[in-house]
mmCIF file of C-alpha atoms in Angstrom:
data_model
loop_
_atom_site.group_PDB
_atom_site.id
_atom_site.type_symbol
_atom_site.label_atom_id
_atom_site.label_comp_id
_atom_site.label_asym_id
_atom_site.label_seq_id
_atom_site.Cartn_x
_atom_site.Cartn_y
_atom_site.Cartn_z
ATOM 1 C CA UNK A 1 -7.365 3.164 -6.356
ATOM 2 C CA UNK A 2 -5.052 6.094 -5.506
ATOM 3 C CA UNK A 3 -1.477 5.918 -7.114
ATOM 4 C CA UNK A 4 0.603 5.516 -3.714
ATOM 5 C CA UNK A 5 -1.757 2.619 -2.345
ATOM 6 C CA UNK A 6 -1.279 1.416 -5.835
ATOM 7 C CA UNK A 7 2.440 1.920 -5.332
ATOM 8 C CA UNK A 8 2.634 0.052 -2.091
ATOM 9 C CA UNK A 9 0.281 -2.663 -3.349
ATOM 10 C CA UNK A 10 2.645 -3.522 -6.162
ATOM 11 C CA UNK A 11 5.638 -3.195 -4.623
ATOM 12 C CA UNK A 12 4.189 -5.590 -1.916
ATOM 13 C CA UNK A 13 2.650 -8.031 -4.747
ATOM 14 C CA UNK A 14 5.972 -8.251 -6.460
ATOM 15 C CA UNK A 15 8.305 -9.160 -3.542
ATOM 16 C CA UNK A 16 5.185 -11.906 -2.260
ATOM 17 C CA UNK A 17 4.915 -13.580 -5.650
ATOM 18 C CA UNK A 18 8.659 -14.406 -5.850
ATOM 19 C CA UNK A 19 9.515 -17.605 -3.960
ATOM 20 C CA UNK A 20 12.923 -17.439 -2.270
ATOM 21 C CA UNK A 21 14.786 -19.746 -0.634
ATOM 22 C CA UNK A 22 14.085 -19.997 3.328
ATOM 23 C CA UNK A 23 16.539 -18.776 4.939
ATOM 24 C CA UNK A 24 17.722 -19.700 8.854
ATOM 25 C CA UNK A 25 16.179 -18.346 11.384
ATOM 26 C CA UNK A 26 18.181 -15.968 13.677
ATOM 27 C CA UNK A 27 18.714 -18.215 16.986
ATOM 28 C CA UNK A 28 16.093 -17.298 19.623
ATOM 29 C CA UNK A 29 17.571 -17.343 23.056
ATOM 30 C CA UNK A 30 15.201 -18.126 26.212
ATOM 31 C CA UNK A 31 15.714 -15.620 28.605
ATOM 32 C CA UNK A 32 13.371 -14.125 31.543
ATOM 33 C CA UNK A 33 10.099 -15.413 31.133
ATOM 34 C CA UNK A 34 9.757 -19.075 31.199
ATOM 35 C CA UNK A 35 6.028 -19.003 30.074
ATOM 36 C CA UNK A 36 4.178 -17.400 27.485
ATOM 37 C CA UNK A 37 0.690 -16.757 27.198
ATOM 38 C CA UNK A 38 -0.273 -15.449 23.278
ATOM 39 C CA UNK A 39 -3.351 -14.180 22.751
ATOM 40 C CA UNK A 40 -3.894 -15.316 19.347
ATOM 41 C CA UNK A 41 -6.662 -14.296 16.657
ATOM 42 C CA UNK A 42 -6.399 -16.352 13.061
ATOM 43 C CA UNK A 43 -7.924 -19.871 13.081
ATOM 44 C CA UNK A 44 -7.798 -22.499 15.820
ATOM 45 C CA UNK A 45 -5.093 -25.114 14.233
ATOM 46 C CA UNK A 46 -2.955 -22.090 13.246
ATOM 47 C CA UNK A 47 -2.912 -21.041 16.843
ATOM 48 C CA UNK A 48 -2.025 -24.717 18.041
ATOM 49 C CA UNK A 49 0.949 -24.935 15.337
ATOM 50 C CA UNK A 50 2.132 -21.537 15.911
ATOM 51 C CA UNK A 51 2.584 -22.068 19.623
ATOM 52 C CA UNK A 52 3.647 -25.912 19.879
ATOM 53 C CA UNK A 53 7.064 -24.563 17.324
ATOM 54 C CA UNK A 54 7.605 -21.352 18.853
ATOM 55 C CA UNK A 55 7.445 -23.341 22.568
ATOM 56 C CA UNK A 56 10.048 -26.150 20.112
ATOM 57 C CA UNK A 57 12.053 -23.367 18.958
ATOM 58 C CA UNK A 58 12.598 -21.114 22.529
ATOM 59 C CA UNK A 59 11.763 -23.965 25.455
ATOM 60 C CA UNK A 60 9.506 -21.388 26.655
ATOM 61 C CA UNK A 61 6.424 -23.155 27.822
ATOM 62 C CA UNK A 62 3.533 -21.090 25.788
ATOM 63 C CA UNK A 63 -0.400 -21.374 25.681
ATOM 64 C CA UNK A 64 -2.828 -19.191 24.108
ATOM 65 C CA UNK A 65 -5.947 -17.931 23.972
ATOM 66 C CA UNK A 66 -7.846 -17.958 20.757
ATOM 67 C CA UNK A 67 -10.554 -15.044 20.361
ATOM 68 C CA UNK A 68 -12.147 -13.000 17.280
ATOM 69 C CA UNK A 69 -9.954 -9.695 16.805
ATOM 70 C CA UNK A 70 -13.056 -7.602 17.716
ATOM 71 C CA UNK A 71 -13.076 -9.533 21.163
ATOM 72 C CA UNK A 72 -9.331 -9.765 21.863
ATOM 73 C CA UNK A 73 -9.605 -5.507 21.614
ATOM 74 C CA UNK A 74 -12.152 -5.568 23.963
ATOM 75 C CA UNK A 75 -10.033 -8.089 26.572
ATOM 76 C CA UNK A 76 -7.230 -6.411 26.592
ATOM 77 C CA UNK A 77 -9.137 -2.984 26.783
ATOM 78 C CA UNK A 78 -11.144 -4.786 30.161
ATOM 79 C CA UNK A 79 -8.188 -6.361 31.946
ATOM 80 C CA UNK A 80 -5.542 -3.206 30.327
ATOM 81 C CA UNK A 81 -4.661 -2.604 34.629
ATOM 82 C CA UNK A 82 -3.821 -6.287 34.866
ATOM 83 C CA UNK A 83 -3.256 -7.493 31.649
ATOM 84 C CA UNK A 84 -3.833 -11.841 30.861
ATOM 85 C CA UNK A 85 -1.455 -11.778 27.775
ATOM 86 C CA UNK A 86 1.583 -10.564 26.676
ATOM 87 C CA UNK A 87 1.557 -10.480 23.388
ATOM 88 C CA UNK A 88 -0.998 -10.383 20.658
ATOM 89 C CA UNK A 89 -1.136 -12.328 17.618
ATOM 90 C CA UNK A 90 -2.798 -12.293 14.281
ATOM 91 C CA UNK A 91 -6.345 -10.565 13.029
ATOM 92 C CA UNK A 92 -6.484 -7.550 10.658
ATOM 93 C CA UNK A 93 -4.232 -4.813 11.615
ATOM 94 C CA UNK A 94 -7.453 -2.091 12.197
ATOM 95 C CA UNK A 95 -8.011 -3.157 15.623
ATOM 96 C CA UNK A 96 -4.228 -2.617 16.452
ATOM 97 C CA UNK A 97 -4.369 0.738 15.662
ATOM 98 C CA UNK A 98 -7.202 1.171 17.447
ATOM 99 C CA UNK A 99 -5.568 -0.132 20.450
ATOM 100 C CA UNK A 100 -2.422 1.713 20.263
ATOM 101 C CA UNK A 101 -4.454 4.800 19.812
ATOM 102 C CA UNK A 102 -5.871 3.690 23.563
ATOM 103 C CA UNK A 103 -2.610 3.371 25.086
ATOM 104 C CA UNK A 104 -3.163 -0.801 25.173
ATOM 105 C CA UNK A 105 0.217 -1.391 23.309
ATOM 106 C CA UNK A 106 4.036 -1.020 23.807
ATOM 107 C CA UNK A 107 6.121 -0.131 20.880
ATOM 108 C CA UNK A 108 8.588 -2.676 20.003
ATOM 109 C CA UNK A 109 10.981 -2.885 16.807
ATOM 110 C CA UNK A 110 11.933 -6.345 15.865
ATOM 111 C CA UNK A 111 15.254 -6.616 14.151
ATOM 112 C CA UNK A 112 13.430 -8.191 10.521
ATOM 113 C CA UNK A 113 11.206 -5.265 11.022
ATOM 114 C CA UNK A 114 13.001 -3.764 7.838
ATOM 115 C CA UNK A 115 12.348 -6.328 5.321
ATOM 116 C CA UNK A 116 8.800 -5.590 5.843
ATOM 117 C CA UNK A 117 6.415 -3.924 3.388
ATOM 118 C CA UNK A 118 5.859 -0.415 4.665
ATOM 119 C CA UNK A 119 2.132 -1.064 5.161
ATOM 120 C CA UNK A 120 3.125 -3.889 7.660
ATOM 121 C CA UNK A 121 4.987 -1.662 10.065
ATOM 122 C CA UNK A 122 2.865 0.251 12.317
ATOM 123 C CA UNK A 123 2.942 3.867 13.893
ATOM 124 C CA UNK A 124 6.742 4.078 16.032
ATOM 125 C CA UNK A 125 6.625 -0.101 15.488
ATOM 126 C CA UNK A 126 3.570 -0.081 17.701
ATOM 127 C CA UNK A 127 2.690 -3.881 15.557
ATOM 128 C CA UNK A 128 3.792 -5.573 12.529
ATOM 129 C CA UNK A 129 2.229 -7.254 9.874
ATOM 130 C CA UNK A 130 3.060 -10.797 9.594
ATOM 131 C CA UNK A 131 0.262 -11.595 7.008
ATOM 132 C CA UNK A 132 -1.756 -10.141 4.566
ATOM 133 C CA UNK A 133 -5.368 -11.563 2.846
ATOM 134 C CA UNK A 134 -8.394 -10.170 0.752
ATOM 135 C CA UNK A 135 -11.766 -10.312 1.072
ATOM 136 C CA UNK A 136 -14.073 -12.074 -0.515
ATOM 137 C CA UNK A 137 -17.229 -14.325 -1.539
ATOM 138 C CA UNK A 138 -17.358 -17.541 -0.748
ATOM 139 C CA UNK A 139 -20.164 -19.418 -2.147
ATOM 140 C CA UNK A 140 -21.822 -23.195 -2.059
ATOM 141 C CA UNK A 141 -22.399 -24.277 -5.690
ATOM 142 C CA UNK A 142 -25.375 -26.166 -5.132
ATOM 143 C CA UNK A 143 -27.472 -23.658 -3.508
ATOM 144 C CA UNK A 144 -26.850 -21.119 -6.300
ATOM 145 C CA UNK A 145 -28.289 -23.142 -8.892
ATOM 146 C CA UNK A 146 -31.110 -23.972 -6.486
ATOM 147 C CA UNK A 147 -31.083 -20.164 -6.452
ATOM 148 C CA UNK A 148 -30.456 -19.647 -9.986
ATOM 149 C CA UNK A 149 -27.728 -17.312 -9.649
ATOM 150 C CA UNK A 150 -24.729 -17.036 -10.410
ATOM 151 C CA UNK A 151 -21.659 -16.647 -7.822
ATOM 152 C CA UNK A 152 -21.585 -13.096 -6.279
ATOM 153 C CA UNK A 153 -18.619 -10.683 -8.404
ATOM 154 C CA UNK A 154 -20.198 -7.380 -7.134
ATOM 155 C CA UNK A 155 -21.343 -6.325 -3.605
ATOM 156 C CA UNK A 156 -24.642 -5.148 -5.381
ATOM 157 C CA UNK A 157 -24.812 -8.721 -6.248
ATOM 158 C CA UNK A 158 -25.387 -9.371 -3.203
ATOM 159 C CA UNK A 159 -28.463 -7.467 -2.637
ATOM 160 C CA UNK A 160 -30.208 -9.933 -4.935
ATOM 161 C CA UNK A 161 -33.697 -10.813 -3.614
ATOM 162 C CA UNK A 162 -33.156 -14.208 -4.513
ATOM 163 C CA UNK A 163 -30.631 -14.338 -1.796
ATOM 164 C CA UNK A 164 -32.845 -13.239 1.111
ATOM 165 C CA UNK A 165 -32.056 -15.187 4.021
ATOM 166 C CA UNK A 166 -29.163 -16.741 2.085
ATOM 167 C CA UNK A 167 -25.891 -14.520 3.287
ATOM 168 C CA UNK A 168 -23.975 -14.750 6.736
ATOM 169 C CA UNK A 169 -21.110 -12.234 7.551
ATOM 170 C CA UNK A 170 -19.646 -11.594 11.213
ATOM 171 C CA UNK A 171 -20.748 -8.927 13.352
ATOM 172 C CA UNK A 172 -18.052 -6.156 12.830
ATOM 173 C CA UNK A 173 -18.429 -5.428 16.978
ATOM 174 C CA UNK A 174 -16.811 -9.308 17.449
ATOM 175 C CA UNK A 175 -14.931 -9.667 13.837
ATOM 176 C CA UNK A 176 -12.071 -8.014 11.913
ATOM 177 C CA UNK A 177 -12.851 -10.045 8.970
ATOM 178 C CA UNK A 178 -16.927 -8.393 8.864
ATOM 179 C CA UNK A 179 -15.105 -4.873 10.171
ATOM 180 C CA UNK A 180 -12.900 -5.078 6.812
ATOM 181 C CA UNK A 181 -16.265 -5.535 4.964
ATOM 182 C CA UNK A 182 -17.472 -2.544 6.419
ATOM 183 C CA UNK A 183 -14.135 -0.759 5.836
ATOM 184 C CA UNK A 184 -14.539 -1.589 2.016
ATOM 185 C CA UNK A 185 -18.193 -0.037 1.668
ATOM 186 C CA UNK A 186 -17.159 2.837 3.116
ATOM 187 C CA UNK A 187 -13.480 3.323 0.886
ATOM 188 C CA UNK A 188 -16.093 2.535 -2.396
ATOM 189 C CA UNK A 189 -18.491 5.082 -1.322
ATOM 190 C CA UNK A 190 -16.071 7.189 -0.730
ATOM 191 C CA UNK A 191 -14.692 6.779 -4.480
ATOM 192 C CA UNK A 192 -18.330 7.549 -5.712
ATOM 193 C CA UNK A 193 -18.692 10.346 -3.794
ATOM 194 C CA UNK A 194 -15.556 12.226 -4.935
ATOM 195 C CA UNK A 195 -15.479 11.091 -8.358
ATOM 196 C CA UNK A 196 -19.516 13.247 -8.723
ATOM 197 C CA UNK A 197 -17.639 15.793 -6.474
ATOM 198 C CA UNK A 198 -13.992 16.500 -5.247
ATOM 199 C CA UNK A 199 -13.851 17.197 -1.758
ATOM 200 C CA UNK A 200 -16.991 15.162 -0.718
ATOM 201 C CA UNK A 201 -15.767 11.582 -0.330
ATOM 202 C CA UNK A 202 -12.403 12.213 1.362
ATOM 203 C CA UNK A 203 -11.374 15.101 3.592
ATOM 204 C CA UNK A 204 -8.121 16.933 3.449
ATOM 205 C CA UNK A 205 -6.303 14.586 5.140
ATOM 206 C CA UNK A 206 -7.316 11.433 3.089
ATOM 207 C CA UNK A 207 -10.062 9.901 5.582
ATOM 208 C CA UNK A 208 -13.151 8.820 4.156
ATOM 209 C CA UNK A 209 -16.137 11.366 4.695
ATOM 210 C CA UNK A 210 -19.226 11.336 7.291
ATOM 211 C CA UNK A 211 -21.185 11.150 3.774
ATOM 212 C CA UNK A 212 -19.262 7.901 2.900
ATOM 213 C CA UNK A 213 -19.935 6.546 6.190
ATOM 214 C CA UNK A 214 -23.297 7.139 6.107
ATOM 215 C CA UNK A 215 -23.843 5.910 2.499
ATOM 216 C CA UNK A 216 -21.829 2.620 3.596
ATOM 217 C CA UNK A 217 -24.557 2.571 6.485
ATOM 218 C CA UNK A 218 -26.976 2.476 4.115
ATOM 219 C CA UNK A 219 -26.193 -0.258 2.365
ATOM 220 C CA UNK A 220 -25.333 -2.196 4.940
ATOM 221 C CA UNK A 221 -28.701 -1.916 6.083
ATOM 222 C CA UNK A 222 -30.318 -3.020 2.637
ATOM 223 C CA UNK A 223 -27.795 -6.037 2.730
ATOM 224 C CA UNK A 224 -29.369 -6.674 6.549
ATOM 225 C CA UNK A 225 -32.760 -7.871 4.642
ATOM 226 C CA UNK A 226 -30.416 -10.752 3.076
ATOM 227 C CA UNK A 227 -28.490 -12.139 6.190
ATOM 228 C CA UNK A 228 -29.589 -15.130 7.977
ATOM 229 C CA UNK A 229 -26.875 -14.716 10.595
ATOM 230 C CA UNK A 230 -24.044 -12.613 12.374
ATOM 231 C CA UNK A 231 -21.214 -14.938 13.296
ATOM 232 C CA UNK A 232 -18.839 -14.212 16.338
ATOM 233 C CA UNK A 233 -15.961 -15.718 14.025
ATOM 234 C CA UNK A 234 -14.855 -14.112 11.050
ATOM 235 C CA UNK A 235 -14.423 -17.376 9.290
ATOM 236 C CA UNK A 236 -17.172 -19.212 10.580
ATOM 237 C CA UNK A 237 -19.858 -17.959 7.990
ATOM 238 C CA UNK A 238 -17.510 -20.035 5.156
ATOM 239 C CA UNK A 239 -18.638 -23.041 7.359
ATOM 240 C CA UNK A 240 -22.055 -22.398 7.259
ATOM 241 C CA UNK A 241 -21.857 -22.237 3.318
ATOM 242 C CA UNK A 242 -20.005 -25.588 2.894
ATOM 243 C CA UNK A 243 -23.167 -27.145 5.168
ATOM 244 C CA UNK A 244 -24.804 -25.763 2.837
ATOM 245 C CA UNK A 245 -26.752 -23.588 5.597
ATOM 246 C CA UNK A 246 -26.630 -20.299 3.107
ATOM 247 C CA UNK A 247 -25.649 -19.849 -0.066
ATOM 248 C CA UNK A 248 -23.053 -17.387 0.280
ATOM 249 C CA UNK A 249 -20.517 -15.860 3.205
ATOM 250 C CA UNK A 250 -18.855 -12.550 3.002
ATOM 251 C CA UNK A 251 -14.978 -13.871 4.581
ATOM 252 C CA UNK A 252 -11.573 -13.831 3.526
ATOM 253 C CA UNK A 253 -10.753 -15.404 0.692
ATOM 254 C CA UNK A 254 -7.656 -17.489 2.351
ATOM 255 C CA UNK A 255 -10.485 -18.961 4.728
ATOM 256 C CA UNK A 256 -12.146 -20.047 1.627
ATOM 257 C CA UNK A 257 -9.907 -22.010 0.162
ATOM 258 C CA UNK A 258 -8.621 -23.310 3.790
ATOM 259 C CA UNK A 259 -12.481 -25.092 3.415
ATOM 260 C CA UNK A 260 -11.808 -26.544 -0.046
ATOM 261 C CA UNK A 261 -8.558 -27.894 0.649
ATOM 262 C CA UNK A 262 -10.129 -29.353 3.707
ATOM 263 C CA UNK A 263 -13.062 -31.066 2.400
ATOM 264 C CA UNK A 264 -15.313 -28.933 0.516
ATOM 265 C CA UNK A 265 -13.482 -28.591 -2.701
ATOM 266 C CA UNK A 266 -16.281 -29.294 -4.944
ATOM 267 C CA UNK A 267 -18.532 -27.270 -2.872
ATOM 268 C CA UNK A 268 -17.367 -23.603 -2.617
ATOM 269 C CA UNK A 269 -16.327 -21.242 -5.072
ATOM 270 C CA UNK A 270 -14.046 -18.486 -4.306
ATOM 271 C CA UNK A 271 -15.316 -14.891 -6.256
ATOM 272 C CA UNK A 272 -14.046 -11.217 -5.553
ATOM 273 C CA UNK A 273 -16.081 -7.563 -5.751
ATOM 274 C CA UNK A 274 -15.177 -6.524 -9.304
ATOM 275 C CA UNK A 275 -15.545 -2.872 -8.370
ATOM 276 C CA UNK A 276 -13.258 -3.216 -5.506
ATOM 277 C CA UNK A 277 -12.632 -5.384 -2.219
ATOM 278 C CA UNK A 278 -10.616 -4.445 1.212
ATOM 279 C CA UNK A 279 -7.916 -6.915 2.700
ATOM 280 C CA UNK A 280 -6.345 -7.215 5.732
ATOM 281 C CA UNK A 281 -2.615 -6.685 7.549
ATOM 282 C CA UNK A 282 -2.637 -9.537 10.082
ATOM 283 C CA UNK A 283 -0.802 -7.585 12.863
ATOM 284 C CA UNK A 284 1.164 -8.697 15.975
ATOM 285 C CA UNK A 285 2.213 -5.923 19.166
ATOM 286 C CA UNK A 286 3.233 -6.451 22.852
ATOM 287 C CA UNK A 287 0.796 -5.445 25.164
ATOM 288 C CA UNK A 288 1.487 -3.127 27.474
ATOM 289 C CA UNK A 289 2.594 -3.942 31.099
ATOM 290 C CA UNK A 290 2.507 -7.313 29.651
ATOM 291 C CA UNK A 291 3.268 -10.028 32.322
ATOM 292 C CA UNK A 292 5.774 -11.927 29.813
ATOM 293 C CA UNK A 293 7.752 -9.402 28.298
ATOM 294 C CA UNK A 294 10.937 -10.771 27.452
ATOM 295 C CA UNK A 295 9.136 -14.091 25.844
ATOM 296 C CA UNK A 296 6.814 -12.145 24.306
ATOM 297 C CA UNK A 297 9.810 -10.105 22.364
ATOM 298 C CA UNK A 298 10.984 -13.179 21.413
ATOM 299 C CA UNK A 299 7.400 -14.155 19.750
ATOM 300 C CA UNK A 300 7.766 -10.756 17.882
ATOM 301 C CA UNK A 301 11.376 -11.608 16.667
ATOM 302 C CA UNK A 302 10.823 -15.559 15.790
ATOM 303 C CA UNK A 303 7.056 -14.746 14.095
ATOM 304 C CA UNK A 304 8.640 -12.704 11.585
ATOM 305 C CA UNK A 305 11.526 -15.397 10.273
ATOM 306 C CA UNK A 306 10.326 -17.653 7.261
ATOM 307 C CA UNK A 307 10.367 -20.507 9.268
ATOM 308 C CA UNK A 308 7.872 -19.110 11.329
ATOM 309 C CA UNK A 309 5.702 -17.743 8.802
ATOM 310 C CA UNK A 310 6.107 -20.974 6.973
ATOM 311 C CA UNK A 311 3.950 -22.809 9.528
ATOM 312 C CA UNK A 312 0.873 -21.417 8.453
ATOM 313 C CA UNK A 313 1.087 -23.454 5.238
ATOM 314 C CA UNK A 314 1.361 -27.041 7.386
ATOM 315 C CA UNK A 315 -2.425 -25.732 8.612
ATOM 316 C CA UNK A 316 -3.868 -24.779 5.069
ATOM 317 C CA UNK A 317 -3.713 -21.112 6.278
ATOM 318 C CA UNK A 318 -2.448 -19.612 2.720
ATOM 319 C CA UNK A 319 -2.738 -15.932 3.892
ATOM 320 C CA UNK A 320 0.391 -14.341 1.678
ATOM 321 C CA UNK A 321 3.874 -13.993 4.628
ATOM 322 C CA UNK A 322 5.449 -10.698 5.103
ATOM 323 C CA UNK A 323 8.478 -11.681 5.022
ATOM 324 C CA UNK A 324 9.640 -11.934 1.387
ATOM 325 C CA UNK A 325 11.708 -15.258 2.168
ATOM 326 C CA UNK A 326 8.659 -17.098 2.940
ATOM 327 C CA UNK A 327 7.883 -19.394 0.408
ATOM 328 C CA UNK A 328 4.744 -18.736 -0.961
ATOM 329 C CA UNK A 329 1.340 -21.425 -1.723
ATOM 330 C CA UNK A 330 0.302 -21.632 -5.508
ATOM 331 C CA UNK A 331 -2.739 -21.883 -3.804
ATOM 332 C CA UNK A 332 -2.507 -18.393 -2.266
ATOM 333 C CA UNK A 333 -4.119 -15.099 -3.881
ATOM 334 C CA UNK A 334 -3.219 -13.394 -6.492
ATOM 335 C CA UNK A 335 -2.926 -9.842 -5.404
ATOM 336 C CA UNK A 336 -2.144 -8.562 -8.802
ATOM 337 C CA UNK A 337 -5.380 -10.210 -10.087
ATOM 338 C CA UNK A 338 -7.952 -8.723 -7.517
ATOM 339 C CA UNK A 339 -8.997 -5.044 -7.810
ATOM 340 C CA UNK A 340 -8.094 -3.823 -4.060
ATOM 341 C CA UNK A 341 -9.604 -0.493 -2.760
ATOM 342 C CA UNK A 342 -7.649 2.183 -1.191
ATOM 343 C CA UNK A 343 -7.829 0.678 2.483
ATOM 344 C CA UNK A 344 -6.445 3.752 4.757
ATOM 345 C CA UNK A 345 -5.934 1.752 8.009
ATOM 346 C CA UNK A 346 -5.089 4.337 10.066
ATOM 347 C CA UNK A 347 -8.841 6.015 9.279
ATOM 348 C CA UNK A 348 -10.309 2.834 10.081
ATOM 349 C CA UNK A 349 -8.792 2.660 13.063
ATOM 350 C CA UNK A 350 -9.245 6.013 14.384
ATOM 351 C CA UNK A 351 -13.015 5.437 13.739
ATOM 352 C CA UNK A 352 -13.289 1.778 14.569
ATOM 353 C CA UNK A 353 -15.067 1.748 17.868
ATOM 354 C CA UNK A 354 -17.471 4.557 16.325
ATOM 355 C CA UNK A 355 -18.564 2.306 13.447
ATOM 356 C CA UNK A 356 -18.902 -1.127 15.222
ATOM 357 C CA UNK A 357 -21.178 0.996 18.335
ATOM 358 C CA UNK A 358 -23.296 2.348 15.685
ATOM 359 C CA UNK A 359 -23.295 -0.670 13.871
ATOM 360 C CA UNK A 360 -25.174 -2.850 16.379
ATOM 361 C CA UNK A 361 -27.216 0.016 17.223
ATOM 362 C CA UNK A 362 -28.502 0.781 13.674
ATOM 363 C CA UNK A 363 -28.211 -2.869 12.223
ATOM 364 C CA UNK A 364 -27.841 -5.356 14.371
ATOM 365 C CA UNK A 365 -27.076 -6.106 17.708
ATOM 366 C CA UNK A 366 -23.936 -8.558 17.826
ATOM 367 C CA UNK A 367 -24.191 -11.996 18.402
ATOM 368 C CA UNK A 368 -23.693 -13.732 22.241
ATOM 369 C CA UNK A 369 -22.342 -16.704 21.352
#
């Protein structure tokens, strides 16, 4: 890992690992809009809780849409003359910058925008981070010792013939959570390639290399011969392993333990990469020309307080809050225990829509339903 991700990694760890006590939320005045519509991208119940306190909070009447962060980019890209939502909620913060970089955003800066961690504030506050989760291996007990393996702690791990039809991921075209996979093979080849020979893994600018994309290619397509199945959903593979369908899903660890403390505790086991594994910035933005945009400014404001992070916990979703007043699960990761690679989001998502096009044209198409 490079010294300033290192830097901002630690600096983040340290201010997410100390509990504080919530504070009040600033009062969030209803004016304008009277309705809401959030397009929202973490898991179902989150979405539910998230809207039926923010509609509490504001008396704003507020609905949402729930969609896969590949598919929300691709929504708001389709309807961007007449856009459905007004502001966008949750999924990693790649496809934000990807969207900004198309014009499908409007820069806002919410007032708690400066107790944020630098890597949660995007380019001129085009989104936010409001949480932040690794990647990892989530694995059904059972079916590894059917196997005779043990638990994945290495992506070559998971090239292990005895796991041939036995792994599930998302389809990076539909998923943030599979893109961030992707994302992480090509940061580690990068490594490799720079440490044989400086100059060939990043270019001047920091960006991983055509070489590294094409090596992360690669073994994407040797991990191909192990997947049973491309998911839509980001989560959904973790499912899958708790029905004991395959043996193990490449997801975020939060979503993970979400499915242990919801019924498959003894089931699942929660590993990381040891040589390195990518996590996400769950970003928010306004959407530009939104229909909404006085409510939706008052979404951006409210979803940053503690109070509002602090609903994610009521739902079992332990991703790690922004803001550092947000009380933080025992039960959420460690950041400072997990080796994290050098994710540069702005290269991934200046490249995004390259990657997940060549993606389901060199490895598989993505999934219809």
């Amino acid at each position: 890992m490079r010294k300033s991700s290192l830097l901002i990694v630690c600096v983040l760890v340290v201010a997410l690992a100390i509990p504080l006590a919530p504070t009040s939320s600033r009062a969030v005045q209803a004016q304008g809009d009277d309705t809401l519509t959030v397009l929202c991208t973490p898991q179902e119940d989150w979405c539910v809780a998230m809207t039926q306190a923010f509609q509490e909070e504001t008396g704003i009447e507020t609905s949402y849409v729930r969609m896969s962060s590949g598919e929300s980019l691709a929504r708001i890209r389709a309807t961007a003359d007449d856009p459905e939502f007004s502001v966008w909620w949750g999924g990693p913060a790649d496809a934000f910058i990807a969207a900004y970089g198309e014009g499908l955003l409007e820069p806002y800066e919410p007032e708690l925008a400066s107790v944020l961690p630098e890597v949660a504030v995007g380019e001129d506050h085009s989104w936010h981070g409001v949480y932040i989760g690794a990647l990892g291996f989530c694995s059904n007990v059972e079916l590894l010792d059917e196997l005779g393996i043990e638990a994945p702690t290495s992506w070559q791990d998971l090239l292990d013939p005895a796991l041939k039809g036995n792994v599930a991921m998302a389809h990076p075209a539909t998923s943030g959570t599979a893109f961030t996979a992707f994302w992480t093979g090509v940061t580690l080849q990068a490594d490799e390639l720079e440490a044989a020979e400086e100059g060939t893994g990043y270019d001047e600018e920091g960006a991983p290399t055509e070489a590294a994309v094409d090596a992360a290619f690669e073994y994407f397509g040797e991990l191909h011969q192990n997947i049973l199945q491309y998911t839509r959903s980001g989560s959904a593979p973790g499912q899958m392993a708790g029905n004991s369908e395959i043996a193990v899903a490449i997801i975020f660890s939060h979503d993970c333990v979400k499915l242990q403390q919801e019924g498959f505790q003894d089931v699942l086991v929660n590993t990381f990469p040891e040589e390195g594994t990518g996590y996400e910035v769950g970003g928010m933005a306004l959407i530009k020309n939104a229909p909404e945009p006085d409510a939706a400014k008052q979404w951006i404001e409210w979803a940053l307080t503690p109070e509002a992070q602090a609903v994610a916990q009521t739902v079992n979703s332990l991703q790690l809050p922004t803001n550092p007043e947000t009380p933080v699960s025992e039960l959420s990761v460690n950041l400072a225990e997990v080796n994290l690679v050098d994710y540069n989001f702005v290269a991934a998502g200046a490249v995004r829509n390259d990657i997940v096009e060549r993606f389901d044209s060199d490895i598989a198409p993505q999934p219809t339903e």
